[in-house]
Amino acid sequence: MSAVPRSDKPVGRFRRMIDRLSSSQEDLEREELREETDTAGMTRIGDCSDREVVTVTGTLRTVTLRPRAGVPALEAELFDGSASLDLVWLGRRSIVGVEPGRRLIASGRITLIHGRRVLFNPHYELRPLGRE
């Protein structure tokens, strides 16, 4: 056995094929989302800190209507492979195109609430369908 950790070895085509075959579908999707975030030049959600203005991208896992203080609020969980982020649109019951499985880019100021990252009323851009 080599003393060099596996992650430091050059990765060949055969090694990548073996890794893909032995990985779960969830792991493959997570890695694909991380690569997409890096190539787009966006901030990884896992690297975001409180009160930081960020632009992030990922896939919507869930979309729910959850009133806050008597005001309708559309909440969506965005996942980019590193962590998840809650997107909250206050005063909205629905937004056309914002649905589970949809990819989007969101920007705004991160807030930490009970240990979870939240973007209130983010600017967003829906990614084209077809690659999903």
Short mmCIF file of N, CA and C in Angstrom, two decimals:
data_model
loop_
_atom_site.label_atom_id
_atom_site.label_comp_id
_atom_site.label_asym_id
_atom_site.label_seq_id
_atom_site.Cartn_x
_atom_site.Cartn_y
_atom_site.Cartn_z
N MET A 1 0.82 -1.18 0.00
CA MET A 1 0.00 0.00 0.00
C MET A 1 0.86 1.23 0.00
N SER A 2 0.45 2.22 -0.71
CA SER A 2 1.19 3.47 -0.81
C SER A 2 0.89 4.35 0.41
N ALA A 3 1.90 5.14 0.80
CA ALA A 3 1.72 6.04 1.94
C ALA A 3 1.01 7.32 1.53
N VAL A 4 0.85 7.54 0.21
CA VAL A 4 0.20 8.74 -0.29
C VAL A 4 -1.31 8.56 -0.20
N PRO A 5 -2.05 9.50 0.41
CA PRO A 5 -3.51 9.39 0.47
C PRO A 5 -4.11 9.33 -0.93
N ARG A 6 -5.22 8.62 -1.05
CA ARG A 6 -5.85 8.42 -2.35
C ARG A 6 -6.22 9.73 -3.03
N SER A 7 -6.60 10.76 -2.26
CA SER A 7 -7.03 12.03 -2.85
C SER A 7 -5.87 12.79 -3.50
N ASP A 8 -4.60 12.46 -3.12
CA ASP A 8 -3.44 13.14 -3.70
C ASP A 8 -2.93 12.47 -4.96
N LYS A 9 -3.40 11.26 -5.25
CA LYS A 9 -2.96 10.55 -6.45
C LYS A 9 -3.65 11.14 -7.67
N PRO A 10 -2.97 11.11 -8.82
CA PRO A 10 -3.66 11.55 -10.03
C PRO A 10 -4.82 10.62 -10.33
N VAL A 11 -5.92 11.18 -10.77
CA VAL A 11 -7.12 10.39 -11.02
C VAL A 11 -7.23 10.14 -12.52
N GLY A 12 -7.18 8.87 -12.89
CA GLY A 12 -7.30 8.49 -14.29
C GLY A 12 -8.73 8.16 -14.64
N ARG A 13 -8.97 7.87 -15.91
CA ARG A 13 -10.31 7.55 -16.37
C ARG A 13 -10.86 6.30 -15.71
N PHE A 14 -10.02 5.29 -15.57
CA PHE A 14 -10.45 4.05 -14.95
C PHE A 14 -10.85 4.27 -13.50
N ARG A 15 -10.05 5.04 -12.76
CA ARG A 15 -10.34 5.32 -11.34
C ARG A 15 -11.65 6.08 -11.20
N ARG A 16 -11.88 7.08 -12.09
CA ARG A 16 -13.14 7.84 -12.05
C ARG A 16 -14.33 6.94 -12.34
N MET A 17 -14.16 6.00 -13.30
CA MET A 17 -15.25 5.09 -13.64
C MET A 17 -15.57 4.19 -12.44
N ILE A 18 -14.54 3.66 -11.77
CA ILE A 18 -14.76 2.82 -10.60
C ILE A 18 -15.44 3.61 -9.49
N ASP A 19 -15.00 4.87 -9.27
CA ASP A 19 -15.62 5.71 -8.25
C ASP A 19 -17.09 5.97 -8.55
N ARG A 20 -17.42 6.22 -9.82
CA ARG A 20 -18.81 6.47 -10.20
C ARG A 20 -19.67 5.24 -10.00
N LEU A 21 -19.12 4.06 -10.33
CA LEU A 21 -19.89 2.82 -10.19
C LEU A 21 -20.12 2.47 -8.73
N SER A 22 -19.19 2.85 -7.86
CA SER A 22 -19.32 2.49 -6.45
C SER A 22 -20.00 3.58 -5.62
N SER A 23 -20.37 4.70 -6.23
CA SER A 23 -21.03 5.80 -5.51
C SER A 23 -22.54 5.68 -5.65
N SER A 24 -23.25 6.20 -4.64
CA SER A 24 -24.70 6.20 -4.72
C SER A 24 -25.16 7.35 -5.62
N GLN A 25 -26.41 7.28 -6.05
CA GLN A 25 -26.98 8.33 -6.90
C GLN A 25 -26.95 9.68 -6.18
N GLU A 26 -27.22 9.67 -4.88
CA GLU A 26 -27.21 10.91 -4.10
C GLU A 26 -25.81 11.54 -4.07
N ASP A 27 -24.78 10.70 -3.90
CA ASP A 27 -23.41 11.20 -3.90
C ASP A 27 -23.04 11.81 -5.25
N LEU A 28 -23.46 11.15 -6.33
CA LEU A 28 -23.17 11.66 -7.67
C LEU A 28 -23.85 13.00 -7.92
N GLU A 29 -25.12 13.13 -7.49
CA GLU A 29 -25.84 14.40 -7.65
C GLU A 29 -25.20 15.50 -6.82
N ARG A 30 -24.78 15.16 -5.59
CA ARG A 30 -24.13 16.13 -4.72
C ARG A 30 -22.84 16.64 -5.37
N GLU A 31 -22.04 15.74 -5.92
CA GLU A 31 -20.78 16.13 -6.56
C GLU A 31 -21.04 16.97 -7.81
N GLU A 32 -22.07 16.62 -8.58
CA GLU A 32 -22.42 17.39 -9.77
C GLU A 32 -22.84 18.81 -9.39
N LEU A 33 -23.61 18.96 -8.32
CA LEU A 33 -24.03 20.29 -7.87
C LEU A 33 -22.82 21.11 -7.40
N ARG A 34 -21.89 20.47 -6.68
CA ARG A 34 -20.68 21.19 -6.23
C ARG A 34 -19.87 21.67 -7.42
N GLU A 35 -19.70 20.81 -8.44
CA GLU A 35 -18.94 21.20 -9.63
C GLU A 35 -19.63 22.35 -10.36
N GLU A 36 -20.96 22.29 -10.46
CA GLU A 36 -21.71 23.36 -11.13
C GLU A 36 -21.53 24.69 -10.40
N THR A 37 -21.55 24.65 -9.07
CA THR A 37 -21.34 25.86 -8.27
C THR A 37 -19.95 26.44 -8.51
N ASP A 38 -18.95 25.57 -8.53
CA ASP A 38 -17.57 26.02 -8.73
C ASP A 38 -17.36 26.59 -10.12
N THR A 39 -17.88 25.92 -11.16
CA THR A 39 -17.67 26.41 -12.53
C THR A 39 -18.43 27.70 -12.79
N ALA A 40 -19.56 27.91 -12.10
CA ALA A 40 -20.33 29.15 -12.28
C ALA A 40 -19.72 30.31 -11.49
N GLY A 41 -18.73 30.02 -10.64
CA GLY A 41 -18.09 31.08 -9.86
C GLY A 41 -18.94 31.58 -8.71
N MET A 42 -19.87 30.75 -8.24
CA MET A 42 -20.76 31.13 -7.14
C MET A 42 -20.13 30.72 -5.80
N THR A 43 -20.68 31.27 -4.73
CA THR A 43 -20.26 30.91 -3.38
C THR A 43 -20.97 29.61 -2.98
N ARG A 44 -20.23 28.68 -2.39
CA ARG A 44 -20.86 27.47 -1.87
C ARG A 44 -21.67 27.84 -0.63
N ILE A 45 -22.84 27.27 -0.51
CA ILE A 45 -23.71 27.58 0.64
C ILE A 45 -23.01 27.23 1.95
N GLY A 46 -22.26 26.15 1.97
CA GLY A 46 -21.54 25.75 3.17
C GLY A 46 -20.50 26.76 3.62
N ASP A 47 -20.04 27.62 2.70
CA ASP A 47 -19.02 28.64 3.01
C ASP A 47 -19.62 29.98 3.40
N CYS A 48 -20.94 30.12 3.34
CA CYS A 48 -21.60 31.40 3.64
C CYS A 48 -21.68 31.64 5.14
N SER A 49 -21.47 32.88 5.53
CA SER A 49 -21.58 33.23 6.95
C SER A 49 -22.67 34.28 7.15
N ASP A 50 -23.02 34.52 8.40
CA ASP A 50 -24.10 35.43 8.76
C ASP A 50 -23.84 36.84 8.24
N ARG A 51 -24.89 37.46 7.69
CA ARG A 51 -24.90 38.85 7.21
C ARG A 51 -24.00 39.09 6.00
N GLU A 52 -23.65 38.04 5.30
CA GLU A 52 -22.82 38.15 4.10
C GLU A 52 -23.74 38.24 2.87
N VAL A 53 -23.41 39.12 1.93
CA VAL A 53 -24.15 39.21 0.68
C VAL A 53 -23.55 38.18 -0.27
N VAL A 54 -24.40 37.28 -0.78
CA VAL A 54 -23.92 36.16 -1.59
C VAL A 54 -24.77 35.95 -2.83
N THR A 55 -24.19 35.23 -3.77
CA THR A 55 -24.91 34.69 -4.91
C THR A 55 -24.63 33.20 -4.92
N VAL A 56 -25.69 32.41 -4.85
CA VAL A 56 -25.57 30.96 -4.76
C VAL A 56 -26.42 30.30 -5.84
N THR A 57 -26.12 29.05 -6.13
CA THR A 57 -26.91 28.29 -7.09
C THR A 57 -27.11 26.89 -6.56
N GLY A 58 -28.17 26.23 -6.99
CA GLY A 58 -28.44 24.88 -6.55
C GLY A 58 -29.80 24.40 -7.04
N THR A 59 -30.26 23.33 -6.43
CA THR A 59 -31.53 22.71 -6.78
C THR A 59 -32.50 22.86 -5.62
N LEU A 60 -33.74 23.18 -5.93
CA LEU A 60 -34.77 23.30 -4.90
C LEU A 60 -35.21 21.90 -4.46
N ARG A 61 -35.09 21.63 -3.18
CA ARG A 61 -35.52 20.33 -2.65
C ARG A 61 -36.99 20.35 -2.28
N THR A 62 -37.40 21.39 -1.56
CA THR A 62 -38.80 21.49 -1.13
C THR A 62 -39.30 22.91 -1.34
N VAL A 63 -40.60 23.03 -1.55
CA VAL A 63 -41.26 24.34 -1.65
C VAL A 63 -42.56 24.23 -0.85
N THR A 64 -42.73 25.11 0.15
CA THR A 64 -43.93 25.05 1.00
C THR A 64 -44.46 26.45 1.27
N LEU A 65 -45.75 26.51 1.55
CA LEU A 65 -46.39 27.76 1.96
C LEU A 65 -46.47 27.72 3.48
N ARG A 66 -45.79 28.65 4.14
CA ARG A 66 -45.75 28.67 5.60
C ARG A 66 -45.93 30.11 6.07
N PRO A 67 -47.11 30.47 6.60
CA PRO A 67 -47.32 31.85 7.05
C PRO A 67 -46.37 32.24 8.18
N ARG A 68 -45.92 33.50 8.15
CA ARG A 68 -45.07 34.07 9.20
C ARG A 68 -45.76 35.32 9.72
N ALA A 69 -46.11 35.31 10.99
CA ALA A 69 -46.78 36.44 11.65
C ALA A 69 -48.03 36.86 10.90
N GLY A 70 -48.81 35.88 10.43
CA GLY A 70 -50.07 36.17 9.75
C GLY A 70 -49.91 36.58 8.30
N VAL A 71 -48.69 36.61 7.78
CA VAL A 71 -48.43 36.99 6.39
C VAL A 71 -48.04 35.74 5.61
N PRO A 72 -48.62 35.53 4.41
CA PRO A 72 -48.20 34.35 3.65
C PRO A 72 -46.71 34.43 3.31
N ALA A 73 -46.06 33.27 3.32
CA ALA A 73 -44.64 33.22 3.00
C ALA A 73 -44.35 31.93 2.25
N LEU A 74 -43.75 32.04 1.09
CA LEU A 74 -43.34 30.89 0.31
C LEU A 74 -41.91 30.56 0.71
N GLU A 75 -41.70 29.32 1.17
CA GLU A 75 -40.36 28.89 1.59
C GLU A 75 -39.88 27.77 0.68
N ALA A 76 -38.60 27.83 0.33
CA ALA A 76 -37.99 26.80 -0.50
C ALA A 76 -36.62 26.47 0.06
N GLU A 77 -36.25 25.20 0.01
CA GLU A 77 -34.92 24.77 0.46
C GLU A 77 -34.04 24.59 -0.77
N LEU A 78 -32.94 25.34 -0.83
CA LEU A 78 -31.99 25.29 -1.94
C LEU A 78 -30.78 24.48 -1.49
N PHE A 79 -30.36 23.51 -2.30
CA PHE A 79 -29.22 22.65 -1.96
C PHE A 79 -28.20 22.71 -3.08
N ASP A 80 -26.91 22.90 -2.71
CA ASP A 80 -25.86 23.00 -3.73
C ASP A 80 -24.79 21.92 -3.62
N GLY A 81 -25.03 20.89 -2.82
CA GLY A 81 -24.06 19.82 -2.67
C GLY A 81 -23.20 19.98 -1.43
N SER A 82 -23.08 21.22 -0.91
CA SER A 82 -22.28 21.43 0.30
C SER A 82 -23.17 21.64 1.52
N ALA A 83 -24.29 22.31 1.35
CA ALA A 83 -25.22 22.58 2.45
C ALA A 83 -26.54 23.07 1.84
N SER A 84 -27.51 23.33 2.71
CA SER A 84 -28.79 23.85 2.22
C SER A 84 -29.04 25.24 2.79
N LEU A 85 -29.94 25.94 2.14
CA LEU A 85 -30.27 27.33 2.46
C LEU A 85 -31.77 27.49 2.28
N ASP A 86 -32.43 28.19 3.19
CA ASP A 86 -33.85 28.45 3.06
C ASP A 86 -34.06 29.77 2.34
N LEU A 87 -34.86 29.75 1.29
CA LEU A 87 -35.26 30.96 0.58
C LEU A 87 -36.69 31.28 1.02
N VAL A 88 -36.94 32.51 1.44
CA VAL A 88 -38.26 32.89 1.94
C VAL A 88 -38.72 34.15 1.20
N TRP A 89 -39.87 34.03 0.52
CA TRP A 89 -40.48 35.18 -0.13
C TRP A 89 -41.70 35.56 0.69
N LEU A 90 -41.63 36.69 1.40
CA LEU A 90 -42.73 37.15 2.24
C LEU A 90 -43.83 37.74 1.37
N GLY A 91 -45.09 37.46 1.74
CA GLY A 91 -46.23 38.00 1.01
C GLY A 91 -46.55 37.24 -0.27
N ARG A 92 -45.90 36.11 -0.50
CA ARG A 92 -46.14 35.33 -1.73
C ARG A 92 -46.73 33.98 -1.36
N ARG A 93 -47.74 33.57 -2.09
CA ARG A 93 -48.33 32.24 -1.91
C ARG A 93 -47.73 31.25 -2.90
N SER A 94 -47.31 31.74 -4.05
CA SER A 94 -46.67 30.89 -5.05
C SER A 94 -45.89 31.77 -6.02
N ILE A 95 -44.94 31.16 -6.70
CA ILE A 95 -44.17 31.83 -7.75
C ILE A 95 -44.06 30.84 -8.89
N VAL A 96 -44.48 31.23 -10.07
CA VAL A 96 -44.44 30.34 -11.23
C VAL A 96 -43.00 29.91 -11.48
N GLY A 97 -42.79 28.60 -11.61
CA GLY A 97 -41.47 28.06 -11.88
C GLY A 97 -40.69 27.66 -10.65
N VAL A 98 -41.08 28.16 -9.48
CA VAL A 98 -40.40 27.78 -8.24
C VAL A 98 -41.08 26.52 -7.73
N GLU A 99 -40.43 25.38 -7.98
CA GLU A 99 -40.98 24.07 -7.65
C GLU A 99 -39.84 23.11 -7.35
N PRO A 100 -40.10 22.06 -6.59
CA PRO A 100 -39.05 21.10 -6.26
C PRO A 100 -38.39 20.53 -7.52
N GLY A 101 -37.06 20.40 -7.45
CA GLY A 101 -36.31 19.86 -8.57
C GLY A 101 -35.79 20.92 -9.53
N ARG A 102 -36.28 22.15 -9.40
CA ARG A 102 -35.86 23.23 -10.29
C ARG A 102 -34.54 23.82 -9.82
N ARG A 103 -33.66 24.13 -10.75
CA ARG A 103 -32.39 24.77 -10.41
C ARG A 103 -32.55 26.28 -10.55
N LEU A 104 -31.89 27.00 -9.63
CA LEU A 104 -31.95 28.45 -9.72
C LEU A 104 -30.72 29.09 -9.10
N ILE A 105 -30.56 30.37 -9.41
CA ILE A 105 -29.52 31.21 -8.82
C ILE A 105 -30.24 32.21 -7.93
N ALA A 106 -29.75 32.38 -6.70
CA ALA A 106 -30.36 33.32 -5.77
C ALA A 106 -29.28 34.22 -5.18
N SER A 107 -29.64 35.48 -4.92
CA SER A 107 -28.68 36.38 -4.29
C SER A 107 -29.39 37.24 -3.26
N GLY A 108 -28.64 37.62 -2.24
CA GLY A 108 -29.16 38.43 -1.16
C GLY A 108 -28.24 38.35 0.04
N ARG A 109 -28.74 38.81 1.20
CA ARG A 109 -27.95 38.80 2.43
C ARG A 109 -28.38 37.62 3.30
N ILE A 110 -27.41 36.79 3.65
CA ILE A 110 -27.65 35.61 4.49
C ILE A 110 -27.99 36.04 5.92
N THR A 111 -28.96 35.36 6.50
CA THR A 111 -29.31 35.54 7.90
C THR A 111 -29.30 34.15 8.55
N LEU A 112 -28.76 34.05 9.74
CA LEU A 112 -28.80 32.78 10.47
C LEU A 112 -29.96 32.83 11.46
N ILE A 113 -30.89 31.87 11.33
CA ILE A 113 -32.03 31.77 12.24
C ILE A 113 -32.06 30.34 12.77
N HIS A 114 -31.88 30.20 14.08
CA HIS A 114 -31.84 28.89 14.74
C HIS A 114 -30.83 27.96 14.07
N GLY A 115 -29.68 28.52 13.66
CA GLY A 115 -28.62 27.72 13.07
C GLY A 115 -28.79 27.40 11.60
N ARG A 116 -29.86 27.88 10.96
CA ARG A 116 -30.08 27.64 9.53
C ARG A 116 -29.85 28.93 8.74
N ARG A 117 -29.27 28.78 7.56
CA ARG A 117 -29.05 29.92 6.68
C ARG A 117 -30.35 30.25 5.95
N VAL A 118 -30.69 31.56 5.93
CA VAL A 118 -31.94 32.00 5.31
C VAL A 118 -31.67 33.23 4.45
N LEU A 119 -32.30 33.28 3.27
CA LEU A 119 -32.31 34.48 2.41
C LEU A 119 -33.76 34.94 2.32
N PHE A 120 -34.06 36.13 2.81
CA PHE A 120 -35.41 36.68 2.70
C PHE A 120 -35.54 37.49 1.42
N ASN A 121 -36.65 37.27 0.71
CA ASN A 121 -36.96 37.97 -0.54
C ASN A 121 -35.75 38.06 -1.46
N PRO A 122 -35.15 36.91 -1.81
CA PRO A 122 -33.93 36.95 -2.64
C PRO A 122 -34.24 37.34 -4.08
N HIS A 123 -33.24 37.92 -4.71
CA HIS A 123 -33.29 38.06 -6.16
C HIS A 123 -33.01 36.67 -6.70
N TYR A 124 -33.70 36.25 -7.73
CA TYR A 124 -33.50 34.89 -8.21
C TYR A 124 -33.59 34.84 -9.73
N GLU A 125 -32.96 33.80 -10.27
CA GLU A 125 -33.01 33.53 -11.70
C GLU A 125 -33.22 32.04 -11.88
N LEU A 126 -34.31 31.66 -12.54
CA LEU A 126 -34.58 30.26 -12.78
C LEU A 126 -33.66 29.76 -13.89
N ARG A 127 -33.07 28.60 -13.70
CA ARG A 127 -32.20 28.00 -14.70
C ARG A 127 -33.07 27.27 -15.72
N PRO A 128 -32.64 27.21 -16.98
CA PRO A 128 -33.45 26.56 -18.02
C PRO A 128 -33.70 25.09 -17.73
N LEU A 129 -34.87 24.62 -18.12
CA LEU A 129 -35.21 23.21 -17.99
C LEU A 129 -34.50 22.43 -19.08
N GLY A 130 -34.36 21.13 -18.87
CA GLY A 130 -33.76 20.31 -19.91
C GLY A 130 -32.54 19.56 -19.42
N ARG A 131 -31.75 20.15 -18.54
CA ARG A 131 -30.59 19.46 -17.99
C ARG A 131 -30.95 18.60 -16.79
N GLU A 132 -32.09 18.84 -16.17
CA GLU A 132 -32.48 18.09 -14.98
C GLU A 132 -32.71 16.64 -15.34
#
